[in-house]
Coordinates of C-alpha atoms in Angstrom, one line a residue:
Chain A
X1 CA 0.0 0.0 0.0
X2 CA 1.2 3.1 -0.6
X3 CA 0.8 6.4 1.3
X4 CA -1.4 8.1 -1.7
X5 CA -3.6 4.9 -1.7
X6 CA -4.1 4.7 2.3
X7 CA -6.5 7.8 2.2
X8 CA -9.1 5.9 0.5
X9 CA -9.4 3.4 3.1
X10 CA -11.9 2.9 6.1
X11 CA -11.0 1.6 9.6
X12 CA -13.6 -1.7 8.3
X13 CA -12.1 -1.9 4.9
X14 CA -8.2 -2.1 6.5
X15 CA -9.6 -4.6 9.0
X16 CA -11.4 -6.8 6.6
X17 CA -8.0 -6.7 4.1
X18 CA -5.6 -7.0 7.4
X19 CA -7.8 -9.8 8.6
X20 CA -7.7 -11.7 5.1
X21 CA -3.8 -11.4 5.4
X22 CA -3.5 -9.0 2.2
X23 CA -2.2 -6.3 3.4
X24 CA 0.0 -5.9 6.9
X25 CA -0.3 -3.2 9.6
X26 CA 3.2 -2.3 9.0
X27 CA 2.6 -1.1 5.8
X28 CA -0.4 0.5 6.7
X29 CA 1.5 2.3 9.5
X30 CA 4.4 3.3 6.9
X31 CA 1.6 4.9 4.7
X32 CA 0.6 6.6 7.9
X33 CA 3.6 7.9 8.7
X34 CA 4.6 8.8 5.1
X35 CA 1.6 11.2 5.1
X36 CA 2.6 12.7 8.1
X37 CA 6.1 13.1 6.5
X38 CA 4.5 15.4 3.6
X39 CA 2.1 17.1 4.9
X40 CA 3.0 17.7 8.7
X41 CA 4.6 20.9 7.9
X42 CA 1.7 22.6 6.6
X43 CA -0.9 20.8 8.8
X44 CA 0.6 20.4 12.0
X45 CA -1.3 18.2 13.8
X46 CA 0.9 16.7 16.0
X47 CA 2.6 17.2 19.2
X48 CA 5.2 14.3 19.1
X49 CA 5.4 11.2 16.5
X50 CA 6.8 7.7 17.9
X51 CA 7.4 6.4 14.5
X52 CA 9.7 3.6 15.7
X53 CA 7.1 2.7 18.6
X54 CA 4.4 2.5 16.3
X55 CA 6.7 0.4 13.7
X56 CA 7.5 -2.1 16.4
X57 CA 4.0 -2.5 17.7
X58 CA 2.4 -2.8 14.0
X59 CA 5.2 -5.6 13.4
X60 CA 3.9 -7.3 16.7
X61 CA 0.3 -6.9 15.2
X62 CA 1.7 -8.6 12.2
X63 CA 2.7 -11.4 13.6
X64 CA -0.1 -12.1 15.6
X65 CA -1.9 -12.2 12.5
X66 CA -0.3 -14.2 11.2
X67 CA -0.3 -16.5 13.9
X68 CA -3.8 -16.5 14.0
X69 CA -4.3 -14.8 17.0
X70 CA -6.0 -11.6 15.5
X71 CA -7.6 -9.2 18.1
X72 CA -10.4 -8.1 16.2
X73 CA -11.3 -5.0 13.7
X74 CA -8.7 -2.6 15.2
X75 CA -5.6 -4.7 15.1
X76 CA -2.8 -3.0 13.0
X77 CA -5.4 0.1 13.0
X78 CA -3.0 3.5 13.5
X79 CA -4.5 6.3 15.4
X80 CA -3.6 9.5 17.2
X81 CA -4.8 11.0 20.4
X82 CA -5.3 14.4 21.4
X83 CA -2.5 15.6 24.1
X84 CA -4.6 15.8 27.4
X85 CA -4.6 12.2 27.3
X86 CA -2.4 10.6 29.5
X87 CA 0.0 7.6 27.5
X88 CA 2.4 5.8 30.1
X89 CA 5.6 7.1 29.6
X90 CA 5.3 9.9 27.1
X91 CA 5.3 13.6 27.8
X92 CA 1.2 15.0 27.9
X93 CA 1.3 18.8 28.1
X94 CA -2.7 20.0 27.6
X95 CA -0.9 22.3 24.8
X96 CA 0.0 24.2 27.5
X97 CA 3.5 25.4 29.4
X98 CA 2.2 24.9 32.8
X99 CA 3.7 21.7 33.6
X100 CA 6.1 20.5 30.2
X101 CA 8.3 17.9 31.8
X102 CA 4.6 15.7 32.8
X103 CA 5.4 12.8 31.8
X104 CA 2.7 10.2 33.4
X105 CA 3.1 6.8 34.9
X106 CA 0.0 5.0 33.6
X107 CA -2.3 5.7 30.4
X108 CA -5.9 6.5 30.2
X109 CA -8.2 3.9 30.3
X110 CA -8.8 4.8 26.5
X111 CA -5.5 3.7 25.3
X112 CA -5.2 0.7 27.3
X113 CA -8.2 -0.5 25.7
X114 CA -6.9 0.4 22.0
X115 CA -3.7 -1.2 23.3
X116 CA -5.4 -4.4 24.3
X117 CA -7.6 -4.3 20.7
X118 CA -3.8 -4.1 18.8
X119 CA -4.4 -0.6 17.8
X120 CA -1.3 1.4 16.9
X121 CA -0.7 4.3 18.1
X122 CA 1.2 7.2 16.3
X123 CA 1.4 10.0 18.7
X124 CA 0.3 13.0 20.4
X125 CA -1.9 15.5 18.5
X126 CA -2.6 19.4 19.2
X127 CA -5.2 20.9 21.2
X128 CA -6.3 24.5 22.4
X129 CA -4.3 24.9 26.0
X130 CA -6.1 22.1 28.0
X131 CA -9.1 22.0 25.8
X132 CA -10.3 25.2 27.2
X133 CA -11.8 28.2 25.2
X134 CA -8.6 30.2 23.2
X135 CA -5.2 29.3 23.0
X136 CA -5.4 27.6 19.7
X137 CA -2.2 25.8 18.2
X138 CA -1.2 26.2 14.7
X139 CA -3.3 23.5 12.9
X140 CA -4.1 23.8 10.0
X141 CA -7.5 22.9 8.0
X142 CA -6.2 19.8 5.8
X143 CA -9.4 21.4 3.2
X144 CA -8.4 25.0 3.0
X145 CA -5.1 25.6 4.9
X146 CA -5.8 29.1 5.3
X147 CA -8.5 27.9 7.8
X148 CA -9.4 26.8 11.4
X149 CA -9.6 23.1 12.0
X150 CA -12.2 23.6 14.6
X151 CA -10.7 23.0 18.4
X152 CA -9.6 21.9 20.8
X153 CA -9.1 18.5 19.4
X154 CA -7.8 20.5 16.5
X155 CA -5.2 18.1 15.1
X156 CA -7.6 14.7 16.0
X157 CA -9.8 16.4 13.6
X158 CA -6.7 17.4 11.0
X159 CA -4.7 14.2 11.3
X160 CA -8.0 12.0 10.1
X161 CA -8.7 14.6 7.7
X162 CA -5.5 14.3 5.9
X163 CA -5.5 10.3 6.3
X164 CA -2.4 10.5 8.9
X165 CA -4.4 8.4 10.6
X166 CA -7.3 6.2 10.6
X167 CA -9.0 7.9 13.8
X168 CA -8.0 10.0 16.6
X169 CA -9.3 10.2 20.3
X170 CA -10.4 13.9 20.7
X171 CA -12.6 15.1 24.2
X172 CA -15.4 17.8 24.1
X173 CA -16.7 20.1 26.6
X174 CA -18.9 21.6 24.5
X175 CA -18.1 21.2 20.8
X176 CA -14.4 20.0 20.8
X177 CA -15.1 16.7 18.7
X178 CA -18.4 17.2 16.2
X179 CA -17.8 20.8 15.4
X180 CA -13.9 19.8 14.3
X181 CA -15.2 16.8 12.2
X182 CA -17.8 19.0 10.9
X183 CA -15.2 21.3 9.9
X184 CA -13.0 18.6 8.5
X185 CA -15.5 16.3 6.6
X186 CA -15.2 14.1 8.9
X187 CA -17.8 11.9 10.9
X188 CA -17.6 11.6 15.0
X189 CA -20.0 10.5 17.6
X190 CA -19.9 11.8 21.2
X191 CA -21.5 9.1 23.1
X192 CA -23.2 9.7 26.6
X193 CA -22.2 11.1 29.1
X194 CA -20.3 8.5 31.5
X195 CA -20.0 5.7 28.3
X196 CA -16.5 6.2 27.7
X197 CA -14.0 6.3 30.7
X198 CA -12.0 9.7 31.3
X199 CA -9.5 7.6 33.5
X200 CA -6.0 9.7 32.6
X201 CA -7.8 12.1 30.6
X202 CA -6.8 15.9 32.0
X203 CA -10.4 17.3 32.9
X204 CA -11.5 20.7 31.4
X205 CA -14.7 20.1 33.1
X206 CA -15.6 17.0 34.5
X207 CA -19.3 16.9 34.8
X208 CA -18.8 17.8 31.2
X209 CA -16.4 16.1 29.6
X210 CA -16.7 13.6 26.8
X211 CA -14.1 11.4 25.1
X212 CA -14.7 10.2 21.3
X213 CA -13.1 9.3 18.0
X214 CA -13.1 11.1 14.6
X215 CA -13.4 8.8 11.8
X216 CA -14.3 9.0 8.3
X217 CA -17.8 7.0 8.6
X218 CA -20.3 5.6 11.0
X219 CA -19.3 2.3 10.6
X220 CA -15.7 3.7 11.8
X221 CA -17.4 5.3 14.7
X222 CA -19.2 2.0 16.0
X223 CA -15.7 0.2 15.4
X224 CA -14.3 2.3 17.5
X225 CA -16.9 3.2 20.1
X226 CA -17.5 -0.6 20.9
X227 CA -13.8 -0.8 21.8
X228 CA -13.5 1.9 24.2
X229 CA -17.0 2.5 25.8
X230 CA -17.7 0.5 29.1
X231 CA -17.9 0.9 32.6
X232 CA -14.6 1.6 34.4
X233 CA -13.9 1.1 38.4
X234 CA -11.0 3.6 37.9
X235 CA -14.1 6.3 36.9
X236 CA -16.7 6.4 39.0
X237 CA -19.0 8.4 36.4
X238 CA -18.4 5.8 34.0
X239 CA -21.8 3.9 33.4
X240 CA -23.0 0.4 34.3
X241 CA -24.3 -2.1 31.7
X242 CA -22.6 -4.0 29.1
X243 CA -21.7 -2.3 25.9
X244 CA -23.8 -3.1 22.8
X245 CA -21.6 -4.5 19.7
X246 CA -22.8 -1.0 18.2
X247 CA -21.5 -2.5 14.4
X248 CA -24.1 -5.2 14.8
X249 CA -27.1 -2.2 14.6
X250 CA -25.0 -0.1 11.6
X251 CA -28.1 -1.8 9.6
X252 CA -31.4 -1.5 11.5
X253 CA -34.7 -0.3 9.8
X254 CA -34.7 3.4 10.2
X255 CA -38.0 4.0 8.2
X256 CA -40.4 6.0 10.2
X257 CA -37.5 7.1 12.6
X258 CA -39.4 10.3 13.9
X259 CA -36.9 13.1 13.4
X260 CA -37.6 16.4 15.3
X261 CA -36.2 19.9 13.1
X262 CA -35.8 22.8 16.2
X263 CA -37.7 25.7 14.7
X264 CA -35.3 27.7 16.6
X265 CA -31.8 29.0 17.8
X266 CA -30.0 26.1 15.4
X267 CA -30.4 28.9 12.4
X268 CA -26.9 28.8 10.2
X269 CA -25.5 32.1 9.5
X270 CA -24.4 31.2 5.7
X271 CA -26.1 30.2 2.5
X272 CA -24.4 26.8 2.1
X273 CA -25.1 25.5 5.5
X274 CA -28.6 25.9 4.8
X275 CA -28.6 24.6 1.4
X276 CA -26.7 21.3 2.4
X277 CA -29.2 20.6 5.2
X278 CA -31.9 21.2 3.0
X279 CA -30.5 18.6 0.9
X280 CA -30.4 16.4 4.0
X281 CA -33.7 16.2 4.8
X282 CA -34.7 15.2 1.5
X283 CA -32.1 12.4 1.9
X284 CA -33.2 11.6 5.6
X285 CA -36.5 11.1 3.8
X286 CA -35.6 9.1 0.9
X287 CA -34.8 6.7 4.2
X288 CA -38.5 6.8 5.2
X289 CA -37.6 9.2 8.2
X290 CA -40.5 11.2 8.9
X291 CA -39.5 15.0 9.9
X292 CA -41.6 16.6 12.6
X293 CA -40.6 20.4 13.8
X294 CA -39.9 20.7 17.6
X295 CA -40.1 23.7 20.0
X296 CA -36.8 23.9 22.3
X297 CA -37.2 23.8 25.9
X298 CA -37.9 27.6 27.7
X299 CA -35.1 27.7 29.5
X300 CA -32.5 27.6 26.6
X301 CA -30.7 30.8 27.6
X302 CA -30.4 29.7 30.9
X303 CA -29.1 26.3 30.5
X304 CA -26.3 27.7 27.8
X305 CA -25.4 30.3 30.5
X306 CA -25.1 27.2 33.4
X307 CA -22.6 25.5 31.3
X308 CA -20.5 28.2 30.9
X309 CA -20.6 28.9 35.0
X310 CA -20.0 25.5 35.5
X311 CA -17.0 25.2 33.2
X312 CA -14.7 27.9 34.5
X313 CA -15.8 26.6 38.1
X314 CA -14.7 23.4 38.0
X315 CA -11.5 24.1 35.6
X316 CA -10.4 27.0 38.4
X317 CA -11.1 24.1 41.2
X318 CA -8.9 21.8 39.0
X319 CA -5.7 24.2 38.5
X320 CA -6.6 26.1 41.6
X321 CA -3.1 25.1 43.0
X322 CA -0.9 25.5 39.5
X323 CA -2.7 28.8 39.0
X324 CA -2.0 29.8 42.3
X325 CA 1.4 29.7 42.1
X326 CA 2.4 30.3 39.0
X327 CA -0.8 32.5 36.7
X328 CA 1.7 33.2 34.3
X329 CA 2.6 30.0 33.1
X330 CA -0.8 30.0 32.3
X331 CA -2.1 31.3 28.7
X332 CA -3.7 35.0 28.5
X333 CA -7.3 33.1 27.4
X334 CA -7.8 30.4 29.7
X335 CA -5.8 32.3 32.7
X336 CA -8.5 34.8 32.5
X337 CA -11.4 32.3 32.1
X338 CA -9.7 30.9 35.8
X339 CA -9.8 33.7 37.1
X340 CA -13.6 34.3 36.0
X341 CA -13.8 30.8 37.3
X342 CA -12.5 32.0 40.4
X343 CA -15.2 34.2 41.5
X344 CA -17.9 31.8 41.1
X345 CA -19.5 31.0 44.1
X346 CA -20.5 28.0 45.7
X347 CA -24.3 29.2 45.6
X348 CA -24.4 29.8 41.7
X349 CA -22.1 26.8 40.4
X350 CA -24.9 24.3 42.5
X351 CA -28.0 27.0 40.8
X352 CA -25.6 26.3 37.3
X353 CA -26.1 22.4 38.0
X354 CA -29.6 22.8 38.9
X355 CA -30.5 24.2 36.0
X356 CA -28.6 21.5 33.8
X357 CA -30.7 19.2 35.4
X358 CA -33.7 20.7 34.4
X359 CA -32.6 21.2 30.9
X360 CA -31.7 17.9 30.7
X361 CA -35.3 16.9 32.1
X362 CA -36.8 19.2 29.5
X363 CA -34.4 17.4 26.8
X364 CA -35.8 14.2 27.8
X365 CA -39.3 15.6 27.3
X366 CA -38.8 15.8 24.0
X367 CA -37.6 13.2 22.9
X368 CA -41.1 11.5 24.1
X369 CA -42.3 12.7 20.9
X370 CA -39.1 12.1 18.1
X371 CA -36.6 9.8 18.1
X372 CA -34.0 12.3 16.9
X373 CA -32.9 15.4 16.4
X374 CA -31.0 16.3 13.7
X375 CA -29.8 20.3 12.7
X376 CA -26.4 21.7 11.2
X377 CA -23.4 20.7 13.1
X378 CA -21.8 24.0 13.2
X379 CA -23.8 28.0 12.3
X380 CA -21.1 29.0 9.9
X381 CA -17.9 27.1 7.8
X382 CA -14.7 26.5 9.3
X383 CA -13.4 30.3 10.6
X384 CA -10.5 32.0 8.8
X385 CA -7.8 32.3 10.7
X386 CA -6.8 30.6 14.3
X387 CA -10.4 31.4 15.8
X388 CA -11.6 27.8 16.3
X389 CA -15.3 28.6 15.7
X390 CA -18.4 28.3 17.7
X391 CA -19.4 25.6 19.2
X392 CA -23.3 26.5 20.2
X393 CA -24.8 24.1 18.2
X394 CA -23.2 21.4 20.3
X395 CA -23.5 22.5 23.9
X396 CA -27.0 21.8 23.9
X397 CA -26.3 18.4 23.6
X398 CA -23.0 18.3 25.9
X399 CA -24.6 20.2 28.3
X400 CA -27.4 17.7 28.8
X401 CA -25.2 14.6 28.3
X402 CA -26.7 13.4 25.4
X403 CA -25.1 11.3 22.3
X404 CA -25.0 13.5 19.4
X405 CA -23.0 12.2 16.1
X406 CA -21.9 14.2 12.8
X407 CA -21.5 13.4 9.4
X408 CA -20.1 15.6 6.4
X409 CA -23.0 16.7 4.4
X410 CA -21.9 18.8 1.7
X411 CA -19.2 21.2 0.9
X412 CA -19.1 24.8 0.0
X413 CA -18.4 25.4 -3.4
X414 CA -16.2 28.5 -2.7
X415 CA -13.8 27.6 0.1
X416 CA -14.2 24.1 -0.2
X417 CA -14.8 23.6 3.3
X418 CA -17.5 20.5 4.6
X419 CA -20.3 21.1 6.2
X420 CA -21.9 18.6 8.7
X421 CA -25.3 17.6 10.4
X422 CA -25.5 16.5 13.6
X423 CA -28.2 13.9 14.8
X424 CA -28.7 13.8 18.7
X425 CA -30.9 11.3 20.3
X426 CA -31.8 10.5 23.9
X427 CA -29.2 8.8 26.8
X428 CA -27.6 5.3 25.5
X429 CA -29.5 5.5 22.0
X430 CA -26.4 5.4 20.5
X431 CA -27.5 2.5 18.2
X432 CA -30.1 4.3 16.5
X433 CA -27.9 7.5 16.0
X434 CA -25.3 5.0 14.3
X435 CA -27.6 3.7 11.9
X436 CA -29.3 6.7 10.9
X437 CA -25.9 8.1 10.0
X438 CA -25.0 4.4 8.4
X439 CA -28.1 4.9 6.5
X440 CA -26.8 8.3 5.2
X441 CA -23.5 7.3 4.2
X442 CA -24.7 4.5 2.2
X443 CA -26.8 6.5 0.0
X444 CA -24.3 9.9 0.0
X445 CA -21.1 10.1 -0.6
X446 CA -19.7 13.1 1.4
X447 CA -17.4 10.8 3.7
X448 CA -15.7 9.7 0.5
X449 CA -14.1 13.0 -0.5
X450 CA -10.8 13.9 0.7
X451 CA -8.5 17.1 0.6
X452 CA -6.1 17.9 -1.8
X453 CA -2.7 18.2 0.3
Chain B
X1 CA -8.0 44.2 44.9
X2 CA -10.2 47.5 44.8
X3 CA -12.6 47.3 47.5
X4 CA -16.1 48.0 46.9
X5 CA -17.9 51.0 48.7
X6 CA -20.5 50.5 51.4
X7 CA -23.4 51.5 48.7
X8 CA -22.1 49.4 46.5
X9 CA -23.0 46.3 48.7
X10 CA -26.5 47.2 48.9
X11 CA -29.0 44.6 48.0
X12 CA -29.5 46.0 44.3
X13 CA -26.3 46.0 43.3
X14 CA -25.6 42.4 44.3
X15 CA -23.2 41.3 41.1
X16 CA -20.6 44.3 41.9
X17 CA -19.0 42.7 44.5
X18 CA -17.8 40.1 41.8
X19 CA -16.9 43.3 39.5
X20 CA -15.0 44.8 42.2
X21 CA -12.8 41.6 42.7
X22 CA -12.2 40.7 38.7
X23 CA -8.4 41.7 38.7
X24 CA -6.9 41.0 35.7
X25 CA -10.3 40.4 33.7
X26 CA -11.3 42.1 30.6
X27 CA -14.7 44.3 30.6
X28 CA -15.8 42.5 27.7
X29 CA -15.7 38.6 29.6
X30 CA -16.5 40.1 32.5
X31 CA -19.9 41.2 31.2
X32 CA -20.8 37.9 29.8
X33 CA -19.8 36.6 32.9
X34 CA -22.5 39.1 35.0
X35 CA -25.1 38.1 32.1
X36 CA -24.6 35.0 32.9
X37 CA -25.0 34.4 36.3
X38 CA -28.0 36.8 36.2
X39 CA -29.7 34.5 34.2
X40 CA -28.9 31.6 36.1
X41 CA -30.4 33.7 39.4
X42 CA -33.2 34.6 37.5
X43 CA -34.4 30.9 36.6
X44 CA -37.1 29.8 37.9
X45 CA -36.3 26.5 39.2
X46 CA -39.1 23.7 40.4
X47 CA -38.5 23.3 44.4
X48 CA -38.2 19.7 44.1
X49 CA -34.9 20.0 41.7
X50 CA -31.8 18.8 45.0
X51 CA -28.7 20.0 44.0
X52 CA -28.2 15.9 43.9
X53 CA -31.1 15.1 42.0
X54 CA -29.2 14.2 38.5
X55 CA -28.0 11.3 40.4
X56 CA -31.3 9.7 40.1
X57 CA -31.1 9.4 36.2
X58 CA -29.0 9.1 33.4
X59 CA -26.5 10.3 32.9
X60 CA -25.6 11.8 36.1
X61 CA -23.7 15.1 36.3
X62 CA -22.7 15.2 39.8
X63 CA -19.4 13.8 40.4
X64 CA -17.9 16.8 42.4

């Protein structure tokens, strides 16, 4: 295989050719790291490459293949996660120069599971200075270079887009992983809250924080969900049950899914955006969907203002002692969002979390009459510039910890950037979100563009 | 810090204590922040919503 060919591929399409012994997983990690070799200097994606690590594990892979003792879908897969993720051994930062020399002891719960499925990993990858609001890194959009990647899993989302990877582990707060893959073509699914273990993942807020994948399709997603979703003694918010085989629901019947369209707030603010989702609902209903319009809960305002509140409260509670000592080492963005942070009180952070519950009451309410529902990923294209874009359209969804997945649904015809849709549904329905998206993909063929680097 | 004067504590100016005490913050967040927190005093929240009572579904958002 060689490096130009590897961008074509799927995570299931690799696995199915690994599997069949036609191709190894060390030459789909040289491809990978060949396309980091070209294009890293424009993109930059990445905080550190292990390129003899990954080497050594994918010829490990290899011979366990070969063996005939073949882990399942994601043996030889390579992937990339984002740098608030601890990996035993190798320096995390949080993009930031608060504490550079971290290197920690164990790795997140994530990685150990990717380990223990044979995936490869490549490296670190960029995020905004410990996934907060501001302090962007230099990535690059792999589709117009003179462009945002979205943040802050800004080079998850870069190093999928320009097929330096298969996937990459991103976290969101609000909108760090489906406004990204919105912005990069790419699809994503943030699961629910407490599915996936944040064991060794630095917290920007914890009652907030997600962990997911970018990938090119739903099919991708499920591969990778299934591997790292599950309950976790190590993280207590991590949810009981046993995790579904999510691959083995890619094709259920979605005719007469009921899918609710907000008639508010989730307005885009250019042409294109509203022209591809347009376009979306007539595909949603070639699938036999039926669209119903929705009226958002009243307390919309309110609940967008709570997770704000409760954001900079619970990141100042976790650097309280770092901050304290040392502000400066802190960036000018998130040390003033601390400081904001700081003069929370006990009083409003608990009326914040009140208020979420509410709103996530209210959430719940609604889905008692649609399954889904589905609006534009993102209000406007990727931003010019180092601005990493709003993330509104998500926080809804973050804030009430429900799964919400994107897939690319057109591109504009001037910049060339992807637009996305985003389809939420209610707690654990992740199966149903998959195979809407499935559905999608199988009749579109968005996911199967790639940029011209 | 700047300390706030007497009137300034008074019961209808209740966010300038936090304006008096945001060294080092810009006007700009600092409003957002006030609009913010006014709206979360302002919502009218059912009396039977504990501070707790997310644990009783999911997902839960109380690990603190």
């Amino acid at each position: 295989m060689t490096a130009s060919e590897l961008k074509y591929y799927t995570i299931a399409e690799l696995a199915a050719l690994i599997g069949a012994k036609e191709i190894s997983p060390v030459e789909v990690t040289e491809a990978c790291l060949n396309r980091i070799d070209w294009h890293e200097d424009r993109v930059r994606a990445w905080v550190a490459v292990d390129g003899d690590a990954a080497l050594a594990a994918a010829r490990r892979a290899e011979q366990e293949i070969a063996a005939g003792s073949g882990r399942g879908p994601l043996h030889g897969i390579p992937y990339g996660a984002k740098d608030i993720i601890h990996i035993a051994g190798v320096p995390t930062t949080g993009g930031s120069k608060v504490d550079p020399d971290f290197v920690p002891a164990e790795s997140a719960t994530v990685i150990d599971r990717l380990t223990a499925a044979g995936a490869i990993l490549l490296g670190k990858t960029t995020t905004t200075e410990f996934a907060f609001w501001g302090g962007a890194p230099a990535t690059r959009n792999p589709w117009n270079l003179e462009h945002t990647p979205g943040g802050s899993s800004s080079g998850s989302a870069a190093a999928v887009a320009a097929s330096m990877a298969l996937f990459a582990l991103g976290t969101q707060t609000i909108g760090s992983l489906l406004r990204p893959a919105a912005y990069n073509g790419l699809t994503c699914l943030k699961a629910t809250y407490g599915r996936v273990s944040r064991y060794g993942v630095i917290p920007a807020a914890w009652s907030l924080d997600h962990i997911g994948a970018f990938t090119r399709t739903a099919a991708d997603a499920a591969l990778v969900l299934e591997t790292i979703a599950g309950r976790d003694a190590r993280d207590p918010s991590s949810l009981p049950g046993s995790v579904p085989s999510y691959s083995r629901f890619l094709d259920m019947a979605v005719k007469d899914t009921v899918v609710g369209i907000p008639t508010t707030f989730f307005q885009p603010e250019e042409p294109a955006i509203a022209v591809a989702m347009e376009d979306a609902y007539r595909a949603l209903t070639e699938l036999g969907v039926r669209l119903r319009p929705v009226e958002l809960p009243a307390c919309w305002d309110e609940a967008a203002a709570a997770l704000a509140v409760v954001m900079r409260a619970e990141a100042a509670a976790y650097h309280q002692d770092k901050f304290a000592a040392a502000p400066d080492k802190f960036g000018p963005y998130i040390r003033e969002q601390l400081r904001i942070g700081c003069l929370t009180s006990a009083v409003d952070y608990l009326r914040a979390q009140r208020i979420r519950t509410f709103f996530r009451d209210e959430m719940l309410r609604l889905f008692r009459s649609v399954d889904v529902i589905v609006t534009p990923t993102t209000p406007t294209l990727a931003p010019l510039g180092f601005n990493t874009g709003s993330p509104a359209f998500n926080g809804p969804f973050t804030n009430a910890g429900l799964p919400a997945i994107t897939v690319p649904i057109g591109f504009d015809g001037l910049t060339g950037l992807p637009i996305g849709m985003q389809i939420a549904g209610p707690p654990l329905d992740e199966e149903l979100l998959l195979a809407l998206a499935h559905s999608y993909q199988k009749i579109t063929d968005w996911h199967d563009r790639r940029p011209k680097l | 810090m700047i300390k706030p004067p007497a009137d300034i504590l008074a019961p209808e100016h209740r966010l300038d204590p936090i304006r008096y005490s945001a060294d080092g913050v810009s006007s700009e967040q600092l409003e957002k922040f006030l609009i913010e927190i006014t709206l979360i005093r302002a919502c009218p929240l059912a009396a039977d919503i504990e501070p707790n009572a997310h644990t009783k579904g999911i997902p839960s958002h109380d690990r603190v």
